[in-house]
Amino acid sequence: MSTPANWPLLEADNVSVTFPVSGGLLSKKRVVHAVNQVTLKIHAGETLGLVGESGSGKSTLGRALLQLEKINEGEVRFDGHRVTHGLKSDIARLRLQTAMIFQDPFASLDPRQTLGESISEVLRVHRKVPRNQISARVEELLTLVGLRPEHAAAKPGQLSGGQCQRAGIARALAIEPRLIVADECVAALDVSIQGQIVNLLMDLREKMGLAILFIAHDLAIVRRLCDRVAVMYLGRIVEEGPAEAVFTHPRHPYTAALVSAIPEIDPDKPLPQETLAGEPPSPVAIPQGCAFHPRCPYAQVQCRTGALPPTRQIADHAWTCVLTHAGEKSVFPLTEGSFDEAQAS
Ligand SMILES: Nc1ncnc2c1ncn2[C@@H]1O[C@H](COP(=O)(O)OP(=O)(O)O)[C@@H](O)[C@H]1O
Ligand code: SF4
Ligand SMILES: [Mg+2]
């Protein structure tokens, strides 16, 4: 049984999010299945990477976990308390203890406010420190993210993209969150700046015991930063496990294709744009059976119709595919090796 000491900080159970889409005049109403029955856990201090092609539902899931998107089905628990249709006090706690960092560092800051004003505002609204200590705390936060106290007087337009992203992180940290959802927060930055921001997040995790949901399509960065990785395809998590196991031993053909497209295991190199042949199908018309079947080189008859593929599991590494363990060598030649998850866990 879970106790406060060992229950996950955040838990999603069978969460689905759909959006209505307007069809033509005569066509019936349709929906986009952006997130489909997702179950996941994030523990305190843990960094979970969430990867998948554009449109796979990563941002929607990240927002849904923080109750910034309406959930159609399933529930989210924060610190053991239900927040989906939960008590006001439990939802308020989620708001107080979680923050989001976005891709566009300029968009998350008000161009008319100085960094000092924008961070003080958060400290004031959340009553984090007494009024007479606000400016000292602003300086402290700026220093924590590698900016200088003088930056408090600067407006976003006077800063570089990397400096702005640091300021966005300082603003997110002002509430002293226990969980941050970072949605493609380095994607818009130069590679060298990306490395600096990733180092900063690793450092903050160490110092503050932050849990991070790190949404990214760059697997090299995810490998460097994350403890665990979840791979999303058309709204579903198709593979999830310890980062090292997923990267050295991808089990789902989709993950294997993504991983094989990493040019070399060089954490500073970004992923090439073209990782897989073909586009993912539209989430309005998700293929029957295994949704990956139209692109899967190993698809079998039963993948094209009927039920979802079964979930398979080795230790705490899980994936959904009809292929049995025995088919592994032909499917995943790139993963051959001596790594043994059952022993490693
Ligand atoms: N507000 C919305 N209204 C309608 N469709 C949406 C909305 N937000 C996202 N979607 C659709 O949901 C799917 C998942 O989107 P998103 O979560 O942004 O994916 P990702 O972050 O992985 O690129 C996409 O097909 C997208 O077009
Ligand atoms: S279930 Fe079938 S189509 Fe889906 S990934 Fe496995 S082999 Fe490919
Ligand atoms: Mg997104």
Coordinates of N, CA and C and ligand atoms in Angstrom, one line a residue, residues 252-253 290 292-293 296 298-300 303 309 320-323, ligand 2:
H252 N 10.0 -1.2 -28.4 CA 9.0 -0.9 -29.4 C 9.6 -0.5 -30.7
P253 N 9.1 -1.0 -31.8 CA 9.8 -0.6 -33.1 C 9.8 0.9 -33.3
C290 N -2.8 -1.7 -33.6 CA -1.7 -0.9 -33.2 C -1.6 0.3 -34.1
F292 N 0.6 2.2 -34.8 CA 1.8 2.4 -35.5 C 1.9 1.5 -36.7
H293 N 0.9 0.6 -36.9 CA 1.1 -0.4 -37.9 C 1.3 0.1 -39.4
C296 N 5.0 0.5 -39.5 CA 5.9 -0.5 -38.8 C 6.4 -1.6 -39.8
Y298 N 7.5 -4.3 -39.1 CA 7.3 -5.7 -38.6 C 5.8 -6.0 -38.4
A299 N 4.9 -5.1 -38.9 CA 3.5 -5.3 -38.7 C 3.0 -6.7 -39.1
Q300 N 2.2 -7.3 -38.3 CA 1.6 -8.6 -38.7 C 0.1 -8.4 -38.8
C303 N -1.8 -7.0 -36.0 CA -1.6 -5.6 -35.7 C -2.5 -4.6 -36.3
P309 N -2.3 -3.8 -28.9 CA -1.2 -4.8 -28.6 C -1.1 -4.9 -27.1
T320 N 4.3 -1.7 -25.5 CA 3.1 -2.3 -26.1 C 3.3 -2.8 -27.5
C321 N 3.4 -4.1 -27.7 CA 3.7 -4.6 -29.0 C 3.3 -6.1 -29.1
V322 N 2.9 -6.6 -30.2 CA 2.5 -8.0 -30.3 C 3.8 -8.9 -30.3
L323 N 4.9 -8.3 -30.7 CA 6.1 -9.2 -30.9 C 6.5 -9.7 -29.5
Ligands
SF4_2 S1 2.2 -4.2 -32.5 FE1 2.6 -4.8 -34.6 S2 2.5 -2.8 -35.7 FE2 2.6 -2.3 -33.6 S3 4.8 -2.0 -33.2 FE3 4.4 -4.1 -32.7 S4 4.8 -5.2 -34.6 FE4 4.7 -3.1 -35.1

